[in-house]
C-alpha positions in Angstrom: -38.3 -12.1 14.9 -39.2 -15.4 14.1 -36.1 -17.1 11.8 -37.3 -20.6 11.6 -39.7 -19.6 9.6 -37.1 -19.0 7.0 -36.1 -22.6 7.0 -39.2 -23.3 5.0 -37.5 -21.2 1.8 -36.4 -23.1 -1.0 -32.8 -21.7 -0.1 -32.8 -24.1 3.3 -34.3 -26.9 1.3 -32.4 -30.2 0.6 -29.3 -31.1 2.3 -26.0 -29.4 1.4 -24.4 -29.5 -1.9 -21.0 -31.4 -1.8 -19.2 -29.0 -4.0 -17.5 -26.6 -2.7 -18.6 -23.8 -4.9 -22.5 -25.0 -5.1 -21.9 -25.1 -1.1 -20.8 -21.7 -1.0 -23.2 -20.6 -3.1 -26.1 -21.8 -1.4 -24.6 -19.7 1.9 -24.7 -16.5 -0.1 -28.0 -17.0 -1.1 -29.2 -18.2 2.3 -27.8 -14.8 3.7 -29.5 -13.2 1.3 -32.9 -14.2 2.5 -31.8 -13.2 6.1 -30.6 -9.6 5.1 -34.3 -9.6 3.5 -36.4 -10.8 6.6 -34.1 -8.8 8.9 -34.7 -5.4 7.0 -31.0 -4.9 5.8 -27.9 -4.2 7.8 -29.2 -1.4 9.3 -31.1 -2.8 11.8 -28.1 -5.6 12.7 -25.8 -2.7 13.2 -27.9 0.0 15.6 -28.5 -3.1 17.7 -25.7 -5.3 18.7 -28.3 -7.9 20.0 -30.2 -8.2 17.5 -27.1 -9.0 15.6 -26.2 -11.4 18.5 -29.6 -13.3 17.8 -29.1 -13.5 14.2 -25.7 -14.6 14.0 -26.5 -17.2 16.5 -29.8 -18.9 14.6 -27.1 -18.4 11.7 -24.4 -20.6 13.5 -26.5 -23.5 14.4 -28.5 -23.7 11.1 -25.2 -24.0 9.2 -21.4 -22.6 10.2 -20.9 -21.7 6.5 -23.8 -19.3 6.6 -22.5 -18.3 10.4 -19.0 -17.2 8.5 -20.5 -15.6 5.3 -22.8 -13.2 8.6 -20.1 -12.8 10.6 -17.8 -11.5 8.0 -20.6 -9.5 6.1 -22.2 -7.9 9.6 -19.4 -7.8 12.4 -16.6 -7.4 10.5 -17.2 -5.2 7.3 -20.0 -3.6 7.7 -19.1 -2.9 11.5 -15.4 -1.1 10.8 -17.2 0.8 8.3 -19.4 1.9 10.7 -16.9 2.5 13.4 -13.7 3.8 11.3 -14.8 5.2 8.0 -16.3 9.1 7.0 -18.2 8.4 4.1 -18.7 10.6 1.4 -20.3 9.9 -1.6 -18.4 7.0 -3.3 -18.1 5.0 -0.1 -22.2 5.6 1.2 -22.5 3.5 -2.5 -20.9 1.1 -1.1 -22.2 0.9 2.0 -25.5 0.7 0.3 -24.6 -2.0 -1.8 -23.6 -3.7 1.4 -26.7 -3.0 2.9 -28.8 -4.1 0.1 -26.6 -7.2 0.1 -26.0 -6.7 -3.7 -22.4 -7.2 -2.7 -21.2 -9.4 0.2 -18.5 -8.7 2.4 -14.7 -9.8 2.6 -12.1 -9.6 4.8 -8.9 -9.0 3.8 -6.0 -9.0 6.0 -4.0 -12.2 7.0 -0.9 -12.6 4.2 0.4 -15.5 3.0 4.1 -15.4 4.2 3.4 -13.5 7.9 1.0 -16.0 9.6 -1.9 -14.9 11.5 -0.2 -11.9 13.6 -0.9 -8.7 11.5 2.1 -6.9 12.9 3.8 -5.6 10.1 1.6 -6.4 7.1 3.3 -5.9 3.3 0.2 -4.9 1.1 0.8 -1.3 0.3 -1.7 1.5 -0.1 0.4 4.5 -1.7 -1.1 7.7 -1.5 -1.3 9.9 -4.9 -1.5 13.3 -4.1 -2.2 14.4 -8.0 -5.5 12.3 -7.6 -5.9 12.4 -4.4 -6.7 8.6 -4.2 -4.6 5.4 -3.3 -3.1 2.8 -5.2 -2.7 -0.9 -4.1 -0.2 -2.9 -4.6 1.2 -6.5 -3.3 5.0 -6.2 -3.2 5.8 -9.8 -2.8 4.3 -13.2 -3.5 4.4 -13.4 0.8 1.9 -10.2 0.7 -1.1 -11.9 -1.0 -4.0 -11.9 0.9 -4.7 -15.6 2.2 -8.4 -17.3 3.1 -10.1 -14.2 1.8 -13.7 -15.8 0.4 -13.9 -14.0 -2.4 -13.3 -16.8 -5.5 -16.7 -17.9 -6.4 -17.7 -16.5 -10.0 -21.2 -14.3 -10.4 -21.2 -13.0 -6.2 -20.0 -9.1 -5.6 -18.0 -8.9 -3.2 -16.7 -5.8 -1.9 -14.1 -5.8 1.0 -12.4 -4.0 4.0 -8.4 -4.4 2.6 -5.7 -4.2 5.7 -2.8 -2.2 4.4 0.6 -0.4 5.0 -0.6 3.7 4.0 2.5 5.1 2.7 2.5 9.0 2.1 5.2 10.8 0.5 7.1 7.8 0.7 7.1 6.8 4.4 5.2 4.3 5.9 2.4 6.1 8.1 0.6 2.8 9.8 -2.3 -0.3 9.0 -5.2 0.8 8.3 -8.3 -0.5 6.1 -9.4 0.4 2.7 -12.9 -0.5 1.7 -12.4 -1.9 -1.9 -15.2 -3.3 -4.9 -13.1 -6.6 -5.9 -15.8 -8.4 -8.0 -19.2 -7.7 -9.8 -21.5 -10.5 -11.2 -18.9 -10.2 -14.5 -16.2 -10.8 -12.6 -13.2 -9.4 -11.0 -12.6 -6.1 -11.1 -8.9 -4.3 -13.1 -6.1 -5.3 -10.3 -7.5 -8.0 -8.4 -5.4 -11.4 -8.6 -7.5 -14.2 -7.2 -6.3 -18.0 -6.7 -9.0 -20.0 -5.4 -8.0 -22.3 -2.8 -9.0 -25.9 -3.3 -9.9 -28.5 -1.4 -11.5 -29.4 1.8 -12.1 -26.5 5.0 -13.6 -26.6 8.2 -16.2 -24.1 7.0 -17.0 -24.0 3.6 -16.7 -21.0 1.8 -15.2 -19.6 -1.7 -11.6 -19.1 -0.2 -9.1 -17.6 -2.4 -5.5 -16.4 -2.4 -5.7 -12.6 -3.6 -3.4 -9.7 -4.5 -3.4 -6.3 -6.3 -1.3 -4.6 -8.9 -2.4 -1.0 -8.7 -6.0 -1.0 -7.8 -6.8 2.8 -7.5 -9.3 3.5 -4.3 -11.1 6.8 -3.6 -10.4 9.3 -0.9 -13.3 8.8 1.5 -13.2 4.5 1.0 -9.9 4.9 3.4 -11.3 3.9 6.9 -9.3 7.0 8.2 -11.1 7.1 11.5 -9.5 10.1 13.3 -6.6 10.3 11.1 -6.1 12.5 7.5 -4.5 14.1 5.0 -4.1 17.3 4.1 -4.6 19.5 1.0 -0.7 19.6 0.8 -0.4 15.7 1.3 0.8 15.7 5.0 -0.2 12.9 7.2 -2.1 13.9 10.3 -2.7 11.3 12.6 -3.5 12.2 16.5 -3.3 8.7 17.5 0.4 9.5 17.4 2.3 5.8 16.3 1.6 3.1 14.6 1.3 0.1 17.2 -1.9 2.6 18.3 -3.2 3.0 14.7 -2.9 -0.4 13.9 -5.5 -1.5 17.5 -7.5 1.1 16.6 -7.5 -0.1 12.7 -8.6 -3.4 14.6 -10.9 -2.0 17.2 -13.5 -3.6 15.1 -11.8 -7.2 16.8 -13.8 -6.5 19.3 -17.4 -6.7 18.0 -15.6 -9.5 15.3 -14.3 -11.9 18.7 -18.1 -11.8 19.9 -19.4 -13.1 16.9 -16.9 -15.6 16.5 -17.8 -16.5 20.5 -21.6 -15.9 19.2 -21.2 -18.9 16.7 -19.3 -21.3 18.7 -21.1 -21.3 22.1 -24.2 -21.8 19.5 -22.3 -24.9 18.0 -21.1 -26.2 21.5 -25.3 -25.8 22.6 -26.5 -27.3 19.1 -24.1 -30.4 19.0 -24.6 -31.2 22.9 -28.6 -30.9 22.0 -28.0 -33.5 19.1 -25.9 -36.0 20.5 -28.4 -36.4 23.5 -31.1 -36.3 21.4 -30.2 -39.1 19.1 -28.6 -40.7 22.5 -31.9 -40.9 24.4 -33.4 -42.9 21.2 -30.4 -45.1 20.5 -30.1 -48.8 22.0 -27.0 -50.8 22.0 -26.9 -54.6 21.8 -23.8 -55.4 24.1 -24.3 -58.4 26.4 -24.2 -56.7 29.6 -27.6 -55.6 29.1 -29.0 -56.3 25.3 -31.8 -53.9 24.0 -30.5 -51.1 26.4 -30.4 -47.6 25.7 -27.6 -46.1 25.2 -27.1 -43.4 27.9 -27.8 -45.9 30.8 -24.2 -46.3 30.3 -22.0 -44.5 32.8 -19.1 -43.8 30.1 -21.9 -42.1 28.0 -23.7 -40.5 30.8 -20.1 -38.4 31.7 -19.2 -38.1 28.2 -22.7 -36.0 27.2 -24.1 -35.0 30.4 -20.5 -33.5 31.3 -21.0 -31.8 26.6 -24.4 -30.0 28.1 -23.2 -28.6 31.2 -20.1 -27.1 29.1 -22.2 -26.0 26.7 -24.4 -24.1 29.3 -20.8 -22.7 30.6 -19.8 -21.5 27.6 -23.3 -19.9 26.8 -22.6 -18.1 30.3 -19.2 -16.9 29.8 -20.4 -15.2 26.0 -23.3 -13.9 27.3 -21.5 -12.2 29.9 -18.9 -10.8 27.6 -21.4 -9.5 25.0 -23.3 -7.6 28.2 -19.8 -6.0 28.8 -19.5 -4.8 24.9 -23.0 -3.0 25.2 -22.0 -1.6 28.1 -19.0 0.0 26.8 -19.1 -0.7 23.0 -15.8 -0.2 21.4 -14.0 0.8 24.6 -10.3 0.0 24.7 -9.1 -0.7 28.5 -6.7 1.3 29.8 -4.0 -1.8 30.7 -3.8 -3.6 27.2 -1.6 -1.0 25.2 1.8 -3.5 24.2 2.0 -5.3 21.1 4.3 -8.5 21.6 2.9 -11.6 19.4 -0.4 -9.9 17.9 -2.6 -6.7 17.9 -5.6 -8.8 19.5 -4.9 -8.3 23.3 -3.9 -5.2 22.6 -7.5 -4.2 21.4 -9.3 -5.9 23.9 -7.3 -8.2 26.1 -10.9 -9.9 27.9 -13.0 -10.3 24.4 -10.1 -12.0 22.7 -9.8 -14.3 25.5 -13.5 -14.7 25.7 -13.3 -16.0 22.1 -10.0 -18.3 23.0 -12.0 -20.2 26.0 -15.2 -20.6 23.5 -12.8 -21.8 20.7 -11.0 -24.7 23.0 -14.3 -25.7 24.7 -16.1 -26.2 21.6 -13.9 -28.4 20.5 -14.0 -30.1 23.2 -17.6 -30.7 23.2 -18.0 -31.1 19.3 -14.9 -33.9 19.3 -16.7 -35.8 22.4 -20.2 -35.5 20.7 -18.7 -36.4 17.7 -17.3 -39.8 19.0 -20.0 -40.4 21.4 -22.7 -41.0 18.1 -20.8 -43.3 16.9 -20.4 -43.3 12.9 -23.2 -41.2 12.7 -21.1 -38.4 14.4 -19.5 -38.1 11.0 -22.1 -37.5 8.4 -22.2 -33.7 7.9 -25.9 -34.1 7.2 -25.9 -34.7 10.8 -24.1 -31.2 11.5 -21.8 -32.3 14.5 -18.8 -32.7 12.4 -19.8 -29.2 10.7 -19.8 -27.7 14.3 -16.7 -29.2 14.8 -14.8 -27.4 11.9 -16.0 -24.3 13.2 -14.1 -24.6 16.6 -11.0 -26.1 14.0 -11.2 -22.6 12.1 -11.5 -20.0 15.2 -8.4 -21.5 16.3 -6.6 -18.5 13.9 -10.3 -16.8 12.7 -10.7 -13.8 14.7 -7.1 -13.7 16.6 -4.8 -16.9 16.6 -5.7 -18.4 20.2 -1.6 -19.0 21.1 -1.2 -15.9 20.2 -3.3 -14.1 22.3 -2.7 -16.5 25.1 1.0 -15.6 24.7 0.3 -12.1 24.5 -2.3 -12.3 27.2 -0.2 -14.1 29.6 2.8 -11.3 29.4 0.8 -7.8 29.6 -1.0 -9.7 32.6 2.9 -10.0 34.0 4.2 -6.7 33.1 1.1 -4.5 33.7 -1.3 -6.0 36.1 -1.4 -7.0 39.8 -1.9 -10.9 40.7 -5.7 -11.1 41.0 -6.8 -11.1 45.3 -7.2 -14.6 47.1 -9.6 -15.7 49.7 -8.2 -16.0 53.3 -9.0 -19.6 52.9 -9.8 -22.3 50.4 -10.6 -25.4 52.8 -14.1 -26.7 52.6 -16.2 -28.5 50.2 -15.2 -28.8 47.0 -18.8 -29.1 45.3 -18.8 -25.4 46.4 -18.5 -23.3 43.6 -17.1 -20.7 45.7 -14.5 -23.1 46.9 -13.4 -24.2 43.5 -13.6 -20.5 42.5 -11.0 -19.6 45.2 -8.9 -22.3 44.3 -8.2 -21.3 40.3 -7.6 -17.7 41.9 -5.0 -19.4 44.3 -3.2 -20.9 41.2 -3.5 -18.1 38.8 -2.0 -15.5 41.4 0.8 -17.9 42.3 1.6 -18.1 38.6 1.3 -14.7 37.5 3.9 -13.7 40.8 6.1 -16.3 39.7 6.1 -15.7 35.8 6.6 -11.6 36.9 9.2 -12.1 39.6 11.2 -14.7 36.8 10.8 -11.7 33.8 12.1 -9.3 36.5 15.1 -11.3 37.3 16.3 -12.2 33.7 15.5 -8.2 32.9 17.9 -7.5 35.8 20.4 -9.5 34.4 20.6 -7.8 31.3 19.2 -10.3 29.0 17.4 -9.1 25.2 13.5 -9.4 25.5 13.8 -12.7 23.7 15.8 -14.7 26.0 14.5 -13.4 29.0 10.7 -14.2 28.1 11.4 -17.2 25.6 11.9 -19.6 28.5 9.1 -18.3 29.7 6.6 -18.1 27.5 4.8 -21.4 28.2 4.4 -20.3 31.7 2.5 -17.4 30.0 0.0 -19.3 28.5 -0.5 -21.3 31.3 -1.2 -17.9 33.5 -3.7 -16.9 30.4 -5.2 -20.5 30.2 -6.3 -20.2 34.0 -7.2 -16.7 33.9 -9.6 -18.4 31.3 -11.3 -21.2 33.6 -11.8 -18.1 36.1 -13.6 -16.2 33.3 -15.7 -19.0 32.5 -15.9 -19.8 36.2 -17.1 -16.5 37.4 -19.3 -16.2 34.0 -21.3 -19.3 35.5 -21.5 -18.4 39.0 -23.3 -15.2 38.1 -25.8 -16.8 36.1 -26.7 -19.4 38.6 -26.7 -17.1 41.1 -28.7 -14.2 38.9 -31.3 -17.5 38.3 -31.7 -19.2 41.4 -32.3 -22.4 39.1 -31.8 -25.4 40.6 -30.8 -27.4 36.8 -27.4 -24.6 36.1 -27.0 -25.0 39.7 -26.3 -29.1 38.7 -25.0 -28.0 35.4 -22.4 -25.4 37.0 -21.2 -27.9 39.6 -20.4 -30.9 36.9 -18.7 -28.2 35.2 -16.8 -27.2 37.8 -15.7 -30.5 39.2 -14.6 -31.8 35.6 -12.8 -28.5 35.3 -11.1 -29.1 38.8 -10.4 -33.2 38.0 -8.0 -31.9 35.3 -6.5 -29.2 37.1 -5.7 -31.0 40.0 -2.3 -31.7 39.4 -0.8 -28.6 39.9 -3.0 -27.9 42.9 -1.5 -31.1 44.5 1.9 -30.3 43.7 1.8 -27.4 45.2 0.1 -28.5 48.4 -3.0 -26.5 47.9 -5.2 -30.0 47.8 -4.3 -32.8 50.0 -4.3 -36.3 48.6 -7.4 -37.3 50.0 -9.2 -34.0 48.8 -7.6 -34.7 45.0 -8.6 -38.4 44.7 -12.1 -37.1 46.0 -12.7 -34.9 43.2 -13.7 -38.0 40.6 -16.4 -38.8 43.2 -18.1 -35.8 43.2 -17.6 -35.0 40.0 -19.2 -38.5 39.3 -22.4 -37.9 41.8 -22.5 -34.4 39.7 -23.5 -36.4 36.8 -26.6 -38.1 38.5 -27.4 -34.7 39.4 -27.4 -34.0 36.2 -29.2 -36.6 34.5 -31.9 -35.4 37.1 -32.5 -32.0 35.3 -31.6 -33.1 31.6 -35.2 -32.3 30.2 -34.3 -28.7 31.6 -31.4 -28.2 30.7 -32.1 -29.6 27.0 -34.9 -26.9 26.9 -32.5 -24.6 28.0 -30.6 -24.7 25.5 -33.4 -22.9 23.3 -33.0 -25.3 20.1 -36.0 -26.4 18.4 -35.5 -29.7 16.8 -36.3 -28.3 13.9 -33.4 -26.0 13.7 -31.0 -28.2 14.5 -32.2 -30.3 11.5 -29.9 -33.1 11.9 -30.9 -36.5 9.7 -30.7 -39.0 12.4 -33.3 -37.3 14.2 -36.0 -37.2 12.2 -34.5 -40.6 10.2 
C-alpha cells in the first residue's frame, strides 16, 4: 500500500489553510481520500497493523489528519467493534462510518470533571415504553468538552460516554453510538459551542450537550450487559468501576494510536531538523561559512533527537506486538480505580503512551529550537509535531494521572521488579545501565509500599496516608517508564544485531543515565567518579553517532517527500 502516492491529490496540495474551520475541513477531506485508497474501515479494523501503518503515514503528513484517523478508526469505529451488538439501526451506522459518509467523534471528557471519567454527569435514561434512551446534560459542568464536532456541512456521528440509568438508579458508564450532525446540520438535541481560537491540533472542537436526544436499543454499546423485556438491568460484569474499564477497554487500541502518532512525530521532526541542519551554514567567527552541525552543542542536541526518536519507535513497536498478541486483554493486576479508569484498563499501554507523549516533546521542543526561526513556521511541521505531544498530554488518558494511578497499583499489588547481583562495570553497557534503573525502581517501589503500609497502620483516611506520597508515585511510574523504553531498545538492538541502534541505543541510554544520576549518587549506587564519567561517554556516544547518521536517517523510513517541510525543498 503505497500512501505517498496520495499526496499527489488535490486534497494534499497547497500548504495549510490558516483558518481553523478551512483547516479542519481540509483534514476531513484528506481522510476521506484515505478511507477510499484503503478500501473502507473494514480492512483497518480486521488488521490492527494495517491500521498501525496508516495512522502512522497519517501522523507525519499532518497531526490534524492523525487526530481526525485516530478518533474515526481506533476509537469509534473500534468500541463499536469491540462493545456493541448491532442490529439494524446501528449496522446503518456503522456503514455510514464505513463509507465515511459520517466521521467519527468522541464524546466523553465534561467540562466541569477534568480528564478522569470517574463519575461522568451526562445521563442516558432508559424508557421502557419505547424501549430506547434518552439523553440529557444535567448541568452546565456535564457538557461534553473538545468533542470535534462544530464544523457546518461534515456528519458526524459519535460514541457518547454516559451514566445508564434504569428505573431510576444509576447502573454504570457506558457508550452510546449517537448521529449528531448531517450535511443540514445538527440534529433535534444536540447543543454545540464551537471552541475558538488556537489548538495544538487543529480540528472543529466544540463544547456539546443534549436535551433529550432519543437513541435506539441496539446503538447502546451494551457489550455483555442488557435489559430485559421487564426493564431489569442485567450486567454480569457485576459493578460499576468494572463496567466503566470495560466501557473503556477500547483505551487500549486508542493509547497505541496515540503512541502510533507521536513516535511518528518524534521520527519526522528528528528527520527534519537534521535534514535542514546538514544544509545550513552559520557565519559566527569561530569558523565563518561552517556548517552548522560541526558544532558540538548542535551535534548533542540532534544526534541525542534521532537516537530518541529510534527509542521511542522501539518502545511502541514493542507495545503494539503485545496488543496483537493478546488484543483487548485486561491483566489480571490492574483492577483499582484511584485517579482515572486508564491504568485500570491497561496499566502498560497507558504508560506506553505517557513515555511517547514526554519524549516527544522533548525531541519536537529541541528540534524546534535547534532550526532556529524556521523551527516555528508550521509550513515546516516541527511546531505542528510539537502540538501533538502538547495535546496527548490529556488525549487518550491524562499522563499525571495515570502516572499517579500507575505508581500506587504498582505499590499495593505488585512485587518490586528483581535486581541483578551486581551493577559495577561499564557504564556504556546497556546491561549495566539496565540494572541500574531496576536498582532505583525496586528501592522506590519498597520504600513508597513500606511508607503506605505504615500510615495505613496508623489509621490514617486513604487521602492523607497517600497524599504525601503521591509524588513518590510518580516517580516509581516515571522510572518504571525509562525501564520500558530501556528494555524496548535493548530487544531491538539485540533482535538486529545493527551496529547504527547499537550507537543509537547507547547515546540514549547515557543521556537517559546523565539525568538520572542524581539519585543514583545520593544513594550510593554510583560513585563520584562513575557519575562525573557519564557526560564523557555520553559525549564519545555522540561521535559514535554521527558515524552512523546516514543509517539511522534511513531508518527512520521517511521519504523527503512525506515529510514535505518548506525549508527543505526551499
Amino acid at each position: 500500500m503505497n500512501l505517498d502516492a496520495l499526496l499527489d491529490h488535490p486534497a494534499f496540495a497547497g500548504a495549510p489553510p490558516r483558518d481553523l474551520d478551512a483547516y479542519a475541513r481540509r483534514a476531513y477531506a484528506q481522510l476521506a481520500v484515505v478511507n477510499e485508497a484503503v478500501g473502507g474501515a473494514g480492512p483497518l479494523l480486521d488488521d490492527p497493523r494495517t491500521m498501525s501503518a496508516v495512522l502512522d503515514w497519517a501522523a507525519v503528513v499532518d497531526p490534524s489528519l492523525f487526530a481526525a484517523a485516530a478518533i474515526h478508526y481506533a476509537v469509534v469505529l473500534t468500541s463499536i467493534k469491540e462493545l456493541g451488538r448491532p442490529e439494524e439501526s446501528l449496522e446503518s451506522a456503522i456503514a455510514s462510518l464505513d463509507r465515511l459518509d459520517a466521521v467519527g467523534a468522541i464524546l466523553i471528557t465534561e467540562i466541569g470533571h477534568g480528564n478522569n471519567h470517574i463519575s461522568l454527569q451526562t445521563q442516558a435514561v432508559y424508557e421502557p415504553e419505547t424501549r430506547t434512551f434518552r439523553l440529557h446534560t444535567p448541568t452546565p459542568g456535564a457538557r461534553k468538552l473538545m468533542a470535534s464536532i462544530a464544523l457546518p456541512g461534515v456528519a458526524k456521528i459519535g460514541t457518547v460516554y454516559a451514566d445508564l440509568v434504569v428505573d431510576g438508579r444509576s447502573c454504570g458508564t457506558f457508550a452510546f453510538v449517537v448521529p449528531l450532525r448531517d450535511a443540514a446540520g445538527l440534529r433535534p438535541g444536540v447543543l454545540v459551542e464551537p471552541l475558538e481560537g488556537s489548538v495544538p491540533v487543529a480540528l472543529d472542537y466544540s463544547v456539546t450537550s443534549f436535551d433529550g436526544v432519543r437513541v435506539p436499543y441496539d446503538h447502546w454499546l451494551r457489550d455483555t450487559a442488557s435489559i430485559t423485556s421487564d426493564g431489569r438491568f442485567e450486567d454480569p460484569l457485576g459493578n460499576k468501576d468494572r463496567r466503566l474499564v470495560r466501557s473503556l477497554a477500547l483505551s487500549a487500541w486508542a493509547s497505541l494510536a496515540g503512541a502510533v502518532g507521536l513516535a511518528s512525530a518524534s521520527r519526522a521532526a528528528a528527520a527534519i531538523a537534521l535534514r535542514y541542519a546538514a544544509t545550513r551554514s552559520t557565519m559566527g567567527r569561530l569558523s565563518p561559512d561552517r556548517p552548522v552541525l560541526d558544532y558540538r552543542t548542535q551535534q548533542h542536541a540532534l544526534y541525542g533527537a534521532l537516537a530518541s526518536a529510534h527509542a521511542v519507535t522501539a518502545l511502541v513497536d514493542k507495545a503494539i506486538e503485545a496488543f496483537l498478541a493478546k488484543p483487548w486483554e485486561v491483566p489480571p493486576d490492574e483492577t483499582a480505580i484511584t485517579f482515572s479508569p486508564w491504568v485500570a484498563a491497561h496499566r502498560t499501554h497507558a504508560l506506553a503512551k505517557a513515555a511517547a507523549t514526554e519524549l516527544c516533546a522533548e525531541i519536537t521542543a529541541e528540534c524546534r529550537r535547534r532550526t532556529g526561526a524556521q523551527g516555528v513556521l508550521s509550513i515546516n511541521r516541527i511546531i505542528a509535531y510539537e502540538g501533538l505531544a502538547q495535546g496527548y498530554n490529556s488525549a487518550g488518558g491524562d499522563n499525571l494521572l495515570i502516572l499517579l494511578d500507575a505508581g500506587r497499583s504498582m505499590a499495593e499489588t505488585l512485587q518490586p521488579c528483581a535486581v541483578p547481583d551486581t551493577v559495577t562495570g561499564d557504564l556504556a553497557d546497556p546491561d549495566v545501565r539496565l540494572g541500574l534503573l531496576r536498582v532505583q525502581e525496586a528501592t522506590l517501589h519498597a520504600e513508597l509500599a513500606a511508607s503506605v503500609r505504615q500510615a495505613g497502620d496508623a489509621g490514617l483516611s486513604p487521602f492523607d496516608a497517600w497524599n504525601p506520597h503521591l509524588p513518590k508515585a510518580a516517580e516509581l511510574a516515571r522510572v518504571h517508564q525509562r525501564r520500558m523504553v530501556a528494555e524496548a531498545f535493548r530487544a531491538l538492538v539485540a533482535e538486529r544485531q545493527d551496529e547504527a541502534l547499537a550507537a543509537a541505543e547507547r547515546l540514549y541510554g547515557l543521556r537517559d543515565l546523565h539525568r538520572g544520576r542524581a539519585w543514583l549518587l545520593e544513594r550510593g549506587v554510583l560513585s563520584p567518579a562513575e557519575a562525573l564519567s557519564v557526560a564523557d561517554l555520553a559525549d564519545k556516544a555522540v561521535d559514535d553517532v554521527a558515524a552512523h547518521a546516514q543509517a539511522l536517517l534511513d531508518g527512520l523510513g521517511l521519504p523527503e517527500r512525506r515529510l514535505g517541510a518548506w525549508f527543505l525543498s526551499a
